[in-house]
């Protein structure tokens, strides 16, 4: 980044302090924005069978996607909840530090050729029948998104676009901006890029804003280390607030 902008570190830090547009540019350059539909299907299958079933008894529940990037996981969760008859009960919030990817998430339009292989994830989570894995349920993609191969797009349907509330948010510097507690916090493949101290700062934020028994979902290569791990019981890839 220093080389690309032809700056010394001191000059860049000074510019960041005084130039909001430059700060946004640097955020876009250094943040990693990799996500996909139903990433790691095994996690979604476990979420469906081990976490979400209890919400049938709830009148409402809150979900926070922290570090949502371009939004594919947000819409994946909406799709899963809809198939389980839970979408109307859910209040879904999604945040990222990068304004550009948030704009993409709000539009819900993705490259077809880039995402076509991820449709297999949809099949594994939404279409497969656990009792008969070789048989796919008749759930058409069109129920949730429109595929236009000529324009190379996958467009999420309007009822999905209307569900999440997207906001810009800095996990390290800001507190909970929604002023609600959460039943589920999704933060997958984000904290892996933070050092130990920043990770614990974020985990403390999550711990303070989860209901007792609420679930924190991390990436498959992420874990909670140190004293904050005592705030959670871990089962599979899920951390349940004590």
JSON list of C-alpha atoms in Angstrom, two decimals:
[
{"chain": "A", "resi": 1, "resn": "UNK", "atom": "CA", "xyz": [0.00, 0.00, 0.00]},
{"chain": "A", "resi": 2, "resn": "UNK", "atom": "CA", "xyz": [2.85, 2.39, 0.81]},
{"chain": "A", "resi": 3, "resn": "UNK", "atom": "CA", "xyz": [4.51, 1.67, -2.53]},
{"chain": "A", "resi": 4, "resn": "UNK", "atom": "CA", "xyz": [1.26, 2.00, -4.50]},
{"chain": "A", "resi": 5, "resn": "UNK", "atom": "CA", "xyz": [0.55, 5.38, -2.92]},
{"chain": "A", "resi": 6, "resn": "UNK", "atom": "CA", "xyz": [4.20, 6.51, -3.03]},
{"chain": "A", "resi": 7, "resn": "UNK", "atom": "CA", "xyz": [4.21, 7.51, 0.61]},
{"chain": "A", "resi": 8, "resn": "UNK", "atom": "CA", "xyz": [6.20, 6.92, 3.74]},
{"chain": "A", "resi": 9, "resn": "UNK", "atom": "CA", "xyz": [4.38, 5.39, 6.71]},
{"chain": "A", "resi": 10, "resn": "UNK", "atom": "CA", "xyz": [4.42, 8.69, 8.61]},
{"chain": "A", "resi": 11, "resn": "UNK", "atom": "CA", "xyz": [2.99, 10.58, 5.63]},
{"chain": "A", "resi": 12, "resn": "UNK", "atom": "CA", "xyz": [0.26, 8.01, 5.15]},
{"chain": "A", "resi": 13, "resn": "UNK", "atom": "CA", "xyz": [-0.75, 8.07, 8.82]},
{"chain": "A", "resi": 14, "resn": "UNK", "atom": "CA", "xyz": [-0.94, 11.85, 8.74]},
{"chain": "A", "resi": 15, "resn": "UNK", "atom": "CA", "xyz": [-3.12, 11.74, 5.63]},
{"chain": "A", "resi": 16, "resn": "UNK", "atom": "CA", "xyz": [-5.40, 9.16, 7.21]},
{"chain": "A", "resi": 17, "resn": "UNK", "atom": "CA", "xyz": [-5.90, 11.41, 10.24]},
{"chain": "A", "resi": 18, "resn": "UNK", "atom": "CA", "xyz": [-7.03, 14.39, 8.17]},
{"chain": "A", "resi": 19, "resn": "UNK", "atom": "CA", "xyz": [-8.51, 13.03, 4.92]},
{"chain": "A", "resi": 20, "resn": "UNK", "atom": "CA", "xyz": [-11.68, 10.97, 5.16]},
{"chain": "A", "resi": 21, "resn": "UNK", "atom": "CA", "xyz": [-11.74, 10.11, 1.44]},
{"chain": "A", "resi": 22, "resn": "UNK", "atom": "CA", "xyz": [-8.14, 8.89, 1.58]},
{"chain": "A", "resi": 23, "resn": "UNK", "atom": "CA", "xyz": [-8.97, 6.78, 4.64]},
{"chain": "A", "resi": 24, "resn": "UNK", "atom": "CA", "xyz": [-11.85, 5.12, 2.75]},
{"chain": "A", "resi": 25, "resn": "UNK", "atom": "CA", "xyz": [-9.49, 4.43, -0.17]},
{"chain": "A", "resi": 26, "resn": "UNK", "atom": "CA", "xyz": [-6.93, 2.74, 2.09]},
{"chain": "A", "resi": 27, "resn": "UNK", "atom": "CA", "xyz": [-9.66, 0.65, 3.75]},
{"chain": "A", "resi": 28, "resn": "UNK", "atom": "CA", "xyz": [-10.76, -0.58, 0.33]},
{"chain": "A", "resi": 29, "resn": "UNK", "atom": "CA", "xyz": [-7.18, -1.48, -0.56]},
{"chain": "A", "resi": 30, "resn": "UNK", "atom": "CA", "xyz": [-6.25, -3.39, 2.59]},
{"chain": "A", "resi": 31, "resn": "UNK", "atom": "CA", "xyz": [-9.46, -5.20, 3.56]},
{"chain": "A", "resi": 32, "resn": "UNK", "atom": "CA", "xyz": [-9.96, -8.78, 2.41]},
{"chain": "A", "resi": 33, "resn": "UNK", "atom": "CA", "xyz": [-13.41, -9.36, 0.91]},
{"chain": "A", "resi": 34, "resn": "UNK", "atom": "CA", "xyz": [-13.75, -13.05, 0.15]},
{"chain": "A", "resi": 35, "resn": "UNK", "atom": "CA", "xyz": [-17.11, -14.72, 0.70]},
{"chain": "A", "resi": 36, "resn": "UNK", "atom": "CA", "xyz": [-19.51, -17.08, -1.05]},
{"chain": "A", "resi": 37, "resn": "UNK", "atom": "CA", "xyz": [-22.98, -18.60, -0.89]},
{"chain": "A", "resi": 38, "resn": "UNK", "atom": "CA", "xyz": [-23.24, -21.17, 1.92]},
{"chain": "A", "resi": 39, "resn": "UNK", "atom": "CA", "xyz": [-19.48, -21.23, 2.48]},
{"chain": "A", "resi": 40, "resn": "UNK", "atom": "CA", "xyz": [-18.48, -24.47, 4.24]},
{"chain": "A", "resi": 41, "resn": "UNK", "atom": "CA", "xyz": [-21.79, -26.36, 3.82]},
{"chain": "A", "resi": 42, "resn": "UNK", "atom": "CA", "xyz": [-21.10, -28.60, 6.83]},
{"chain": "A", "resi": 43, "resn": "UNK", "atom": "CA", "xyz": [-21.28, -25.53, 9.08]},
{"chain": "A", "resi": 44, "resn": "UNK", "atom": "CA", "xyz": [-24.64, -24.52, 7.63]},
{"chain": "A", "resi": 45, "resn": "UNK", "atom": "CA", "xyz": [-25.99, -28.05, 7.97]},
{"chain": "A", "resi": 46, "resn": "UNK", "atom": "CA", "xyz": [-24.94, -28.09, 11.63]},
{"chain": "A", "resi": 47, "resn": "UNK", "atom": "CA", "xyz": [-26.43, -24.61, 12.13]},
{"chain": "A", "resi": 48, "resn": "UNK", "atom": "CA", "xyz": [-29.71, -25.90, 10.76]},
{"chain": "A", "resi": 49, "resn": "UNK", "atom": "CA", "xyz": [-29.86, -29.00, 12.95]},
{"chain": "A", "resi": 50, "resn": "UNK", "atom": "CA", "xyz": [-28.11, -27.87, 16.17]},
{"chain": "A", "resi": 51, "resn": "UNK", "atom": "CA", "xyz": [-28.77, -24.14, 16.58]},
{"chain": "A", "resi": 52, "resn": "UNK", "atom": "CA", "xyz": [-31.78, -22.89, 14.67]},
{"chain": "A", "resi": 53, "resn": "UNK", "atom": "CA", "xyz": [-34.38, -25.49, 15.65]},
{"chain": "A", "resi": 54, "resn": "UNK", "atom": "CA", "xyz": [-34.99, -23.82, 19.05]},
{"chain": "A", "resi": 55, "resn": "UNK", "atom": "CA", "xyz": [-36.03, -20.58, 17.37]},
{"chain": "A", "resi": 56, "resn": "UNK", "atom": "CA", "xyz": [-39.33, -22.11, 16.32]},
{"chain": "A", "resi": 57, "resn": "UNK", "atom": "CA", "xyz": [-40.37, -21.43, 19.92]},
{"chain": "A", "resi": 58, "resn": "UNK", "atom": "CA", "xyz": [-39.31, -17.75, 19.78]},
{"chain": "A", "resi": 59, "resn": "UNK", "atom": "CA", "xyz": [-41.54, -14.86, 18.79]},
{"chain": "A", "resi": 60, "resn": "UNK", "atom": "CA", "xyz": [-38.48, -13.05, 17.36]},
{"chain": "A", "resi": 61, "resn": "UNK", "atom": "CA", "xyz": [-34.69, -13.24, 17.39]},
{"chain": "A", "resi": 62, "resn": "UNK", "atom": "CA", "xyz": [-31.72, -11.08, 16.37]},
{"chain": "A", "resi": 63, "resn": "UNK", "atom": "CA", "xyz": [-28.80, -11.97, 14.09]},
{"chain": "A", "resi": 64, "resn": "UNK", "atom": "CA", "xyz": [-25.67, -9.91, 13.47]},
{"chain": "A", "resi": 65, "resn": "UNK", "atom": "CA", "xyz": [-23.37, -10.58, 10.51]},
{"chain": "A", "resi": 66, "resn": "UNK", "atom": "CA", "xyz": [-20.17, -8.78, 11.57]},
{"chain": "A", "resi": 67, "resn": "UNK", "atom": "CA", "xyz": [-17.75, -8.23, 8.71]},
{"chain": "A", "resi": 68, "resn": "UNK", "atom": "CA", "xyz": [-20.36, -9.22, 6.13]},
{"chain": "A", "resi": 69, "resn": "UNK", "atom": "CA", "xyz": [-18.31, -8.19, 3.06]},
{"chain": "A", "resi": 70, "resn": "UNK", "atom": "CA", "xyz": [-20.42, -8.33, -0.13]},
{"chain": "A", "resi": 71, "resn": "UNK", "atom": "CA", "xyz": [-23.30, -10.08, 1.61]},
{"chain": "A", "resi": 72, "resn": "UNK", "atom": "CA", "xyz": [-23.48, -13.61, 0.23]},
{"chain": "A", "resi": 73, "resn": "UNK", "atom": "CA", "xyz": [-23.50, -15.14, 3.72]},
{"chain": "A", "resi": 74, "resn": "UNK", "atom": "CA", "xyz": [-26.22, -12.72, 4.81]},
{"chain": "A", "resi": 75, "resn": "UNK", "atom": "CA", "xyz": [-28.48, -13.85, 1.98]},
{"chain": "A", "resi": 76, "resn": "UNK", "atom": "CA", "xyz": [-27.50, -17.49, 2.55]},
{"chain": "A", "resi": 77, "resn": "UNK", "atom": "CA", "xyz": [-28.79, -17.17, 6.10]},
{"chain": "A", "resi": 78, "resn": "UNK", "atom": "CA", "xyz": [-32.00, -15.52, 4.87]},
{"chain": "A", "resi": 79, "resn": "UNK", "atom": "CA", "xyz": [-32.55, -18.41, 2.46]},
{"chain": "A", "resi": 80, "resn": "UNK", "atom": "CA", "xyz": [-31.98, -21.03, 5.16]},
{"chain": "A", "resi": 81, "resn": "UNK", "atom": "CA", "xyz": [-34.31, -19.25, 7.59]},
{"chain": "A", "resi": 82, "resn": "UNK", "atom": "CA", "xyz": [-37.00, -19.01, 4.93]},
{"chain": "A", "resi": 83, "resn": "UNK", "atom": "CA", "xyz": [-36.81, -22.74, 4.22]},
{"chain": "A", "resi": 84, "resn": "UNK", "atom": "CA", "xyz": [-37.18, -23.38, 7.95]},
{"chain": "A", "resi": 85, "resn": "UNK", "atom": "CA", "xyz": [-40.17, -21.03, 8.24]},
{"chain": "A", "resi": 86, "resn": "UNK", "atom": "CA", "xyz": [-38.20, -18.64, 10.48]},
{"chain": "A", "resi": 87, "resn": "UNK", "atom": "CA", "xyz": [-37.41, -15.66, 8.26]},
{"chain": "A", "resi": 88, "resn": "UNK", "atom": "CA", "xyz": [-40.36, -13.55, 9.42]},
{"chain": "A", "resi": 89, "resn": "UNK", "atom": "CA", "xyz": [-39.25, -13.93, 13.04]},
{"chain": "A", "resi": 90, "resn": "UNK", "atom": "CA", "xyz": [-35.68, -12.82, 12.37]},
{"chain": "A", "resi": 91, "resn": "UNK", "atom": "CA", "xyz": [-34.23, -9.33, 12.64]},
{"chain": "A", "resi": 92, "resn": "UNK", "atom": "CA", "xyz": [-31.03, -9.39, 10.61]},
{"chain": "A", "resi": 93, "resn": "UNK", "atom": "CA", "xyz": [-28.25, -6.83, 10.92]},
{"chain": "A", "resi": 94, "resn": "UNK", "atom": "CA", "xyz": [-25.07, -6.77, 8.82]},
{"chain": "A", "resi": 95, "resn": "UNK", "atom": "CA", "xyz": [-21.97, -4.60, 9.09]},
{"chain": "A", "resi": 96, "resn": "UNK", "atom": "CA", "xyz": [-18.61, -4.02, 7.46]},
{"chain": "A", "resi": 97, "resn": "UNK", "atom": "CA", "xyz": [-15.91, -1.36, 7.62]},
{"chain": "A", "resi": 98, "resn": "UNK", "atom": "CA", "xyz": [-15.73, -1.12, 3.83]},
{"chain": "A", "resi": 99, "resn": "UNK", "atom": "CA", "xyz": [-18.43, 1.14, 2.33]},
{"chain": "A", "resi": 100, "resn": "UNK", "atom": "CA", "xyz": [-17.85, -0.17, -1.17]},
{"chain": "A", "resi": 101, "resn": "UNK", "atom": "CA", "xyz": [-18.62, -3.81, -0.32]},
{"chain": "A", "resi": 102, "resn": "UNK", "atom": "CA", "xyz": [-21.64, -2.71, 1.72]},
{"chain": "A", "resi": 103, "resn": "UNK", "atom": "CA", "xyz": [-23.06, -1.02, -1.38]},
{"chain": "A", "resi": 104, "resn": "UNK", "atom": "CA", "xyz": [-22.60, -4.28, -3.28]},
{"chain": "A", "resi": 105, "resn": "UNK", "atom": "CA", "xyz": [-24.27, -6.23, -0.47]},
{"chain": "A", "resi": 106, "resn": "UNK", "atom": "CA", "xyz": [-27.31, -3.95, -0.50]},
{"chain": "A", "resi": 107, "resn": "UNK", "atom": "CA", "xyz": [-27.75, -4.49, -4.25]},
{"chain": "A", "resi": 108, "resn": "UNK", "atom": "CA", "xyz": [-27.34, -8.28, -3.99]},
{"chain": "A", "resi": 109, "resn": "UNK", "atom": "CA", "xyz": [-25.97, -8.65, -7.52]},
{"chain": "A", "resi": 110, "resn": "UNK", "atom": "CA", "xyz": [-23.05, -11.04, -8.06]},
{"chain": "A", "resi": 111, "resn": "UNK", "atom": "CA", "xyz": [-21.04, -12.42, -10.96]},
{"chain": "A", "resi": 112, "resn": "UNK", "atom": "CA", "xyz": [-22.57, -15.67, -12.20]},
{"chain": "A", "resi": 113, "resn": "UNK", "atom": "CA", "xyz": [-19.38, -17.20, -13.59]},
{"chain": "A", "resi": 114, "resn": "UNK", "atom": "CA", "xyz": [-17.54, -16.48, -10.35]},
{"chain": "A", "resi": 115, "resn": "UNK", "atom": "CA", "xyz": [-20.32, -17.92, -8.17]},
{"chain": "A", "resi": 116, "resn": "UNK", "atom": "CA", "xyz": [-21.62, -20.78, -10.32]},
{"chain": "A", "resi": 117, "resn": "UNK", "atom": "CA", "xyz": [-19.56, -23.39, -8.48]},
{"chain": "A", "resi": 118, "resn": "UNK", "atom": "CA", "xyz": [-21.01, -22.18, -5.17]},
{"chain": "A", "resi": 119, "resn": "UNK", "atom": "CA", "xyz": [-24.46, -23.28, -6.31]},
{"chain": "A", "resi": 120, "resn": "UNK", "atom": "CA", "xyz": [-23.30, -26.74, -5.23]},
{"chain": "A", "resi": 121, "resn": "UNK", "atom": "CA", "xyz": [-23.23, -25.34, -1.69]},
{"chain": "A", "resi": 122, "resn": "UNK", "atom": "CA", "xyz": [-26.89, -24.31, -2.10]},
{"chain": "A", "resi": 123, "resn": "UNK", "atom": "CA", "xyz": [-27.71, -27.86, -3.17]},
{"chain": "A", "resi": 124, "resn": "UNK", "atom": "CA", "xyz": [-25.94, -29.39, -0.17]},
{"chain": "A", "resi": 125, "resn": "UNK", "atom": "CA", "xyz": [-27.59, -27.12, 2.40]},
{"chain": "A", "resi": 126, "resn": "UNK", "atom": "CA", "xyz": [-31.03, -26.42, 0.92]},
{"chain": "A", "resi": 127, "resn": "UNK", "atom": "CA", "xyz": [-31.80, -29.20, -1.54]},
{"chain": "A", "resi": 128, "resn": "UNK", "atom": "CA", "xyz": [-30.24, -32.30, -0.03]},
{"chain": "A", "resi": 129, "resn": "UNK", "atom": "CA", "xyz": [-32.45, -34.55, 2.05]},
{"chain": "A", "resi": 130, "resn": "UNK", "atom": "CA", "xyz": [-30.38, -35.82, 5.03]},
{"chain": "A", "resi": 131, "resn": "UNK", "atom": "CA", "xyz": [-32.31, -39.08, 4.99]},
{"chain": "A", "resi": 132, "resn": "UNK", "atom": "CA", "xyz": [-31.59, -39.58, 1.27]},
{"chain": "A", "resi": 133, "resn": "UNK", "atom": "CA", "xyz": [-28.43, -37.64, 0.30]},
{"chain": "A", "resi": 134, "resn": "UNK", "atom": "CA", "xyz": [-28.64, -38.85, -3.28]},
{"chain": "A", "resi": 135, "resn": "UNK", "atom": "CA", "xyz": [-32.03, -37.19, -3.75]},
{"chain": "A", "resi": 136, "resn": "UNK", "atom": "CA", "xyz": [-32.37, -33.42, -4.18]},
{"chain": "A", "resi": 137, "resn": "UNK", "atom": "CA", "xyz": [-35.47, -31.59, -2.99]},
{"chain": "A", "resi": 138, "resn": "UNK", "atom": "CA", "xyz": [-37.31, -29.67, -5.70]},
{"chain": "A", "resi": 139, "resn": "UNK", "atom": "CA", "xyz": [-36.35, -26.17, -4.57]},
{"chain": "A", "resi": 140, "resn": "UNK", "atom": "CA", "xyz": [-35.56, -24.04, -7.65]},
{"chain": "A", "resi": 141, "resn": "UNK", "atom": "CA", "xyz": [-32.86, -21.39, -7.57]},
{"chain": "A", "resi": 142, "resn": "UNK", "atom": "CA", "xyz": [-35.44, -18.94, -8.93]},
{"chain": "A", "resi": 143, "resn": "UNK", "atom": "CA", "xyz": [-37.21, -19.02, -5.57]},
{"chain": "A", "resi": 144, "resn": "UNK", "atom": "CA", "xyz": [-34.35, -16.94, -4.19]},
{"chain": "A", "resi": 145, "resn": "UNK", "atom": "CA", "xyz": [-32.36, -15.41, -7.03]},
{"chain": "A", "resi": 146, "resn": "UNK", "atom": "CA", "xyz": [-32.47, -14.74, -10.76]},
{"chain": "A", "resi": 147, "resn": "UNK", "atom": "CA", "xyz": [-29.63, -16.05, -12.92]},
{"chain": "A", "resi": 148, "resn": "UNK", "atom": "CA", "xyz": [-28.85, -14.22, -16.15]},
{"chain": "A", "resi": 149, "resn": "UNK", "atom": "CA", "xyz": [-26.04, -16.08, -17.90]},
{"chain": "A", "resi": 150, "resn": "UNK", "atom": "CA", "xyz": [-25.84, -13.57, -20.76]},
{"chain": "A", "resi": 151, "resn": "UNK", "atom": "CA", "xyz": [-25.31, -10.67, -18.37]},
{"chain": "A", "resi": 152, "resn": "UNK", "atom": "CA", "xyz": [-23.22, -12.87, -16.06]},
{"chain": "A", "resi": 153, "resn": "UNK", "atom": "CA", "xyz": [-25.30, -12.01, -13.00]},
{"chain": "A", "resi": 154, "resn": "UNK", "atom": "CA", "xyz": [-26.99, -13.61, -10.02]},
{"chain": "A", "resi": 155, "resn": "UNK", "atom": "CA", "xyz": [-29.58, -11.18, -8.60]},
{"chain": "A", "resi": 156, "resn": "UNK", "atom": "CA", "xyz": [-31.10, -11.83, -5.18]},
{"chain": "A", "resi": 157, "resn": "UNK", "atom": "CA", "xyz": [-34.89, -11.58, -5.12]},
{"chain": "A", "resi": 158, "resn": "UNK", "atom": "CA", "xyz": [-36.52, -8.49, -3.64]},
{"chain": "A", "resi": 159, "resn": "UNK", "atom": "CA", "xyz": [-37.89, -10.14, -0.50]},
{"chain": "A", "resi": 160, "resn": "UNK", "atom": "CA", "xyz": [-34.32, -11.13, 0.45]},
{"chain": "A", "resi": 161, "resn": "UNK", "atom": "CA", "xyz": [-32.92, -7.66, -0.29]},
{"chain": "A", "resi": 162, "resn": "UNK", "atom": "CA", "xyz": [-35.52, -6.05, 1.97]},
{"chain": "A", "resi": 163, "resn": "UNK", "atom": "CA", "xyz": [-34.69, -8.16, 5.03]},
{"chain": "A", "resi": 164, "resn": "UNK", "atom": "CA", "xyz": [-31.18, -7.20, 6.26]},
{"chain": "A", "resi": 165, "resn": "UNK", "atom": "CA", "xyz": [-30.22, -3.84, 7.73]},
{"chain": "A", "resi": 166, "resn": "UNK", "atom": "CA", "xyz": [-26.73, -2.94, 6.46]},
{"chain": "A", "resi": 167, "resn": "UNK", "atom": "CA", "xyz": [-24.54, -0.42, 8.31]},
{"chain": "A", "resi": 168, "resn": "UNK", "atom": "CA", "xyz": [-20.92, 0.64, 8.26]},
{"chain": "A", "resi": 169, "resn": "UNK", "atom": "CA", "xyz": [-19.11, -0.40, 11.44]},
{"chain": "A", "resi": 170, "resn": "UNK", "atom": "CA", "xyz": [-15.56, -0.73, 12.78]},
{"chain": "A", "resi": 171, "resn": "UNK", "atom": "CA", "xyz": [-15.35, -3.84, 14.98]},
{"chain": "A", "resi": 172, "resn": "UNK", "atom": "CA", "xyz": [-12.21, -2.63, 16.73]},
{"chain": "A", "resi": 173, "resn": "UNK", "atom": "CA", "xyz": [-13.16, 0.97, 17.48]},
{"chain": "A", "resi": 174, "resn": "UNK", "atom": "CA", "xyz": [-16.95, 0.97, 17.82]},
{"chain": "A", "resi": 175, "resn": "UNK", "atom": "CA", "xyz": [-19.41, -0.55, 20.23]},
{"chain": "A", "resi": 176, "resn": "UNK", "atom": "CA", "xyz": [-22.70, -2.20, 19.26]},
{"chain": "A", "resi": 177, "resn": "UNK", "atom": "CA", "xyz": [-24.44, 0.37, 17.03]},
{"chain": "A", "resi": 178, "resn": "UNK", "atom": "CA", "xyz": [-27.82, -1.41, 16.98]},
{"chain": "A", "resi": 179, "resn": "UNK", "atom": "CA", "xyz": [-28.60, -1.22, 20.71]},
{"chain": "A", "resi": 180, "resn": "UNK", "atom": "CA", "xyz": [-30.04, -4.73, 20.81]},
{"chain": "A", "resi": 181, "resn": "UNK", "atom": "CA", "xyz": [-28.63, -8.01, 22.06]},
{"chain": "A", "resi": 182, "resn": "UNK", "atom": "CA", "xyz": [-28.20, -10.89, 19.67]},
{"chain": "A", "resi": 183, "resn": "UNK", "atom": "CA", "xyz": [-29.15, -14.54, 19.60]},
{"chain": "A", "resi": 184, "resn": "UNK", "atom": "CA", "xyz": [-26.60, -15.30, 16.87]},
{"chain": "A", "resi": 185, "resn": "UNK", "atom": "CA", "xyz": [-23.47, -13.42, 15.82]},
{"chain": "A", "resi": 186, "resn": "UNK", "atom": "CA", "xyz": [-21.83, -14.48, 12.56]},
{"chain": "A", "resi": 187, "resn": "UNK", "atom": "CA", "xyz": [-18.20, -13.38, 12.21]},
{"chain": "A", "resi": 188, "resn": "UNK", "atom": "CA", "xyz": [-16.52, -15.81, 9.87]},
{"chain": "A", "resi": 189, "resn": "UNK", "atom": "CA", "xyz": [-13.02, -15.42, 8.46]},
{"chain": "A", "resi": 190, "resn": "UNK", "atom": "CA", "xyz": [-12.60, -11.92, 9.87]},
{"chain": "A", "resi": 191, "resn": "UNK", "atom": "CA", "xyz": [-10.71, -12.13, 13.15]},
{"chain": "A", "resi": 192, "resn": "UNK", "atom": "CA", "xyz": [-8.09, -14.39, 11.55]},
{"chain": "A", "resi": 193, "resn": "UNK", "atom": "CA", "xyz": [-6.59, -11.15, 10.20]},
{"chain": "A", "resi": 194, "resn": "UNK", "atom": "CA", "xyz": [-6.38, -9.54, 13.68]},
{"chain": "A", "resi": 195, "resn": "UNK", "atom": "CA", "xyz": [-3.60, -9.88, 16.22]},
{"chain": "A", "resi": 196, "resn": "UNK", "atom": "CA", "xyz": [-4.26, -11.47, 19.61]},
{"chain": "A", "resi": 197, "resn": "UNK", "atom": "CA", "xyz": [-5.12, -8.24, 21.43]},
{"chain": "A", "resi": 198, "resn": "UNK", "atom": "CA", "xyz": [-7.55, -7.05, 18.73]},
{"chain": "A", "resi": 199, "resn": "UNK", "atom": "CA", "xyz": [-9.16, -10.49, 18.57]},
{"chain": "A", "resi": 200, "resn": "UNK", "atom": "CA", "xyz": [-9.85, -10.39, 22.29]},
{"chain": "A", "resi": 201, "resn": "UNK", "atom": "CA", "xyz": [-11.25, -6.88, 22.03]},
{"chain": "A", "resi": 202, "resn": "UNK", "atom": "CA", "xyz": [-13.71, -8.07, 19.40]},
{"chain": "A", "resi": 203, "resn": "UNK", "atom": "CA", "xyz": [-14.57, -11.24, 21.31]},
{"chain": "A", "resi": 204, "resn": "UNK", "atom": "CA", "xyz": [-15.32, -9.10, 24.36]},
{"chain": "A", "resi": 205, "resn": "UNK", "atom": "CA", "xyz": [-17.67, -6.98, 22.21]},
{"chain": "A", "resi": 206, "resn": "UNK", "atom": "CA", "xyz": [-19.45, -10.12, 21.03]},
{"chain": "A", "resi": 207, "resn": "UNK", "atom": "CA", "xyz": [-19.63, -11.62, 24.51]},
{"chain": "A", "resi": 208, "resn": "UNK", "atom": "CA", "xyz": [-21.19, -8.44, 25.92]},
{"chain": "A", "resi": 209, "resn": "UNK", "atom": "CA", "xyz": [-23.82, -8.35, 23.19]},
{"chain": "A", "resi": 210, "resn": "UNK", "atom": "CA", "xyz": [-24.92, -12.00, 23.07]},
{"chain": "A", "resi": 211, "resn": "UNK", "atom": "CA", "xyz": [-27.85, -13.27, 25.08]},
{"chain": "A", "resi": 212, "resn": "UNK", "atom": "CA", "xyz": [-27.08, -16.06, 27.50]},
{"chain": "A", "resi": 213, "resn": "UNK", "atom": "CA", "xyz": [-27.11, -19.21, 25.38]},
{"chain": "A", "resi": 214, "resn": "UNK", "atom": "CA", "xyz": [-26.62, -17.14, 22.23]},
{"chain": "A", "resi": 215, "resn": "UNK", "atom": "CA", "xyz": [-24.32, -18.46, 19.52]},
{"chain": "A", "resi": 216, "resn": "UNK", "atom": "CA", "xyz": [-21.13, -17.01, 18.05]},
{"chain": "A", "resi": 217, "resn": "UNK", "atom": "CA", "xyz": [-20.20, -18.57, 14.69]},
{"chain": "A", "resi": 218, "resn": "UNK", "atom": "CA", "xyz": [-16.58, -18.25, 13.57]},
{"chain": "A", "resi": 219, "resn": "UNK", "atom": "CA", "xyz": [-14.69, -19.48, 10.52]},
{"chain": "A", "resi": 220, "resn": "UNK", "atom": "CA", "xyz": [-13.50, -23.07, 10.43]},
{"chain": "A", "resi": 221, "resn": "UNK", "atom": "CA", "xyz": [-9.90, -21.98, 11.09]},
{"chain": "A", "resi": 222, "resn": "UNK", "atom": "CA", "xyz": [-10.73, -19.50, 13.86]},
{"chain": "A", "resi": 223, "resn": "UNK", "atom": "CA", "xyz": [-10.94, -20.05, 17.59]},
{"chain": "A", "resi": 224, "resn": "UNK", "atom": "CA", "xyz": [-11.16, -18.12, 20.86]},
{"chain": "A", "resi": 225, "resn": "UNK", "atom": "CA", "xyz": [-7.97, -18.19, 22.90]},
{"chain": "A", "resi": 226, "resn": "UNK", "atom": "CA", "xyz": [-7.18, -16.69, 26.29]},
{"chain": "A", "resi": 227, "resn": "UNK", "atom": "CA", "xyz": [-9.45, -15.77, 29.22]},
{"chain": "A", "resi": 228, "resn": "UNK", "atom": "CA", "xyz": [-12.46, -14.82, 27.08]},
{"chain": "A", "resi": 229, "resn": "UNK", "atom": "CA", "xyz": [-12.83, -18.46, 26.07]},
{"chain": "A", "resi": 230, "resn": "UNK", "atom": "CA", "xyz": [-14.23, -18.97, 29.59]},
{"chain": "A", "resi": 231, "resn": "UNK", "atom": "CA", "xyz": [-17.30, -16.97, 28.57]},
{"chain": "A", "resi": 232, "resn": "UNK", "atom": "CA", "xyz": [-18.34, -19.64, 26.06]},
{"chain": "A", "resi": 233, "resn": "UNK", "atom": "CA", "xyz": [-19.09, -23.32, 25.71]},
{"chain": "A", "resi": 234, "resn": "UNK", "atom": "CA", "xyz": [-17.87, -24.65, 22.37]},
{"chain": "A", "resi": 235, "resn": "UNK", "atom": "CA", "xyz": [-19.75, -27.26, 20.37]},
{"chain": "A", "resi": 236, "resn": "UNK", "atom": "CA", "xyz": [-18.55, -27.95, 16.83]},
{"chain": "A", "resi": 237, "resn": "UNK", "atom": "CA", "xyz": [-17.97, -24.54, 15.21]},
{"chain": "A", "resi": 238, "resn": "UNK", "atom": "CA", "xyz": [-20.35, -22.76, 17.57]},
{"chain": "A", "resi": 239, "resn": "UNK", "atom": "CA", "xyz": [-19.56, -20.86, 20.74]},
{"chain": "A", "resi": 240, "resn": "UNK", "atom": "CA", "xyz": [-22.50, -20.58, 23.14]},
{"chain": "A", "resi": 241, "resn": "UNK", "atom": "CA", "xyz": [-22.50, -17.67, 25.62]},
{"chain": "A", "resi": 242, "resn": "UNK", "atom": "CA", "xyz": [-22.48, -18.97, 29.20]}
]
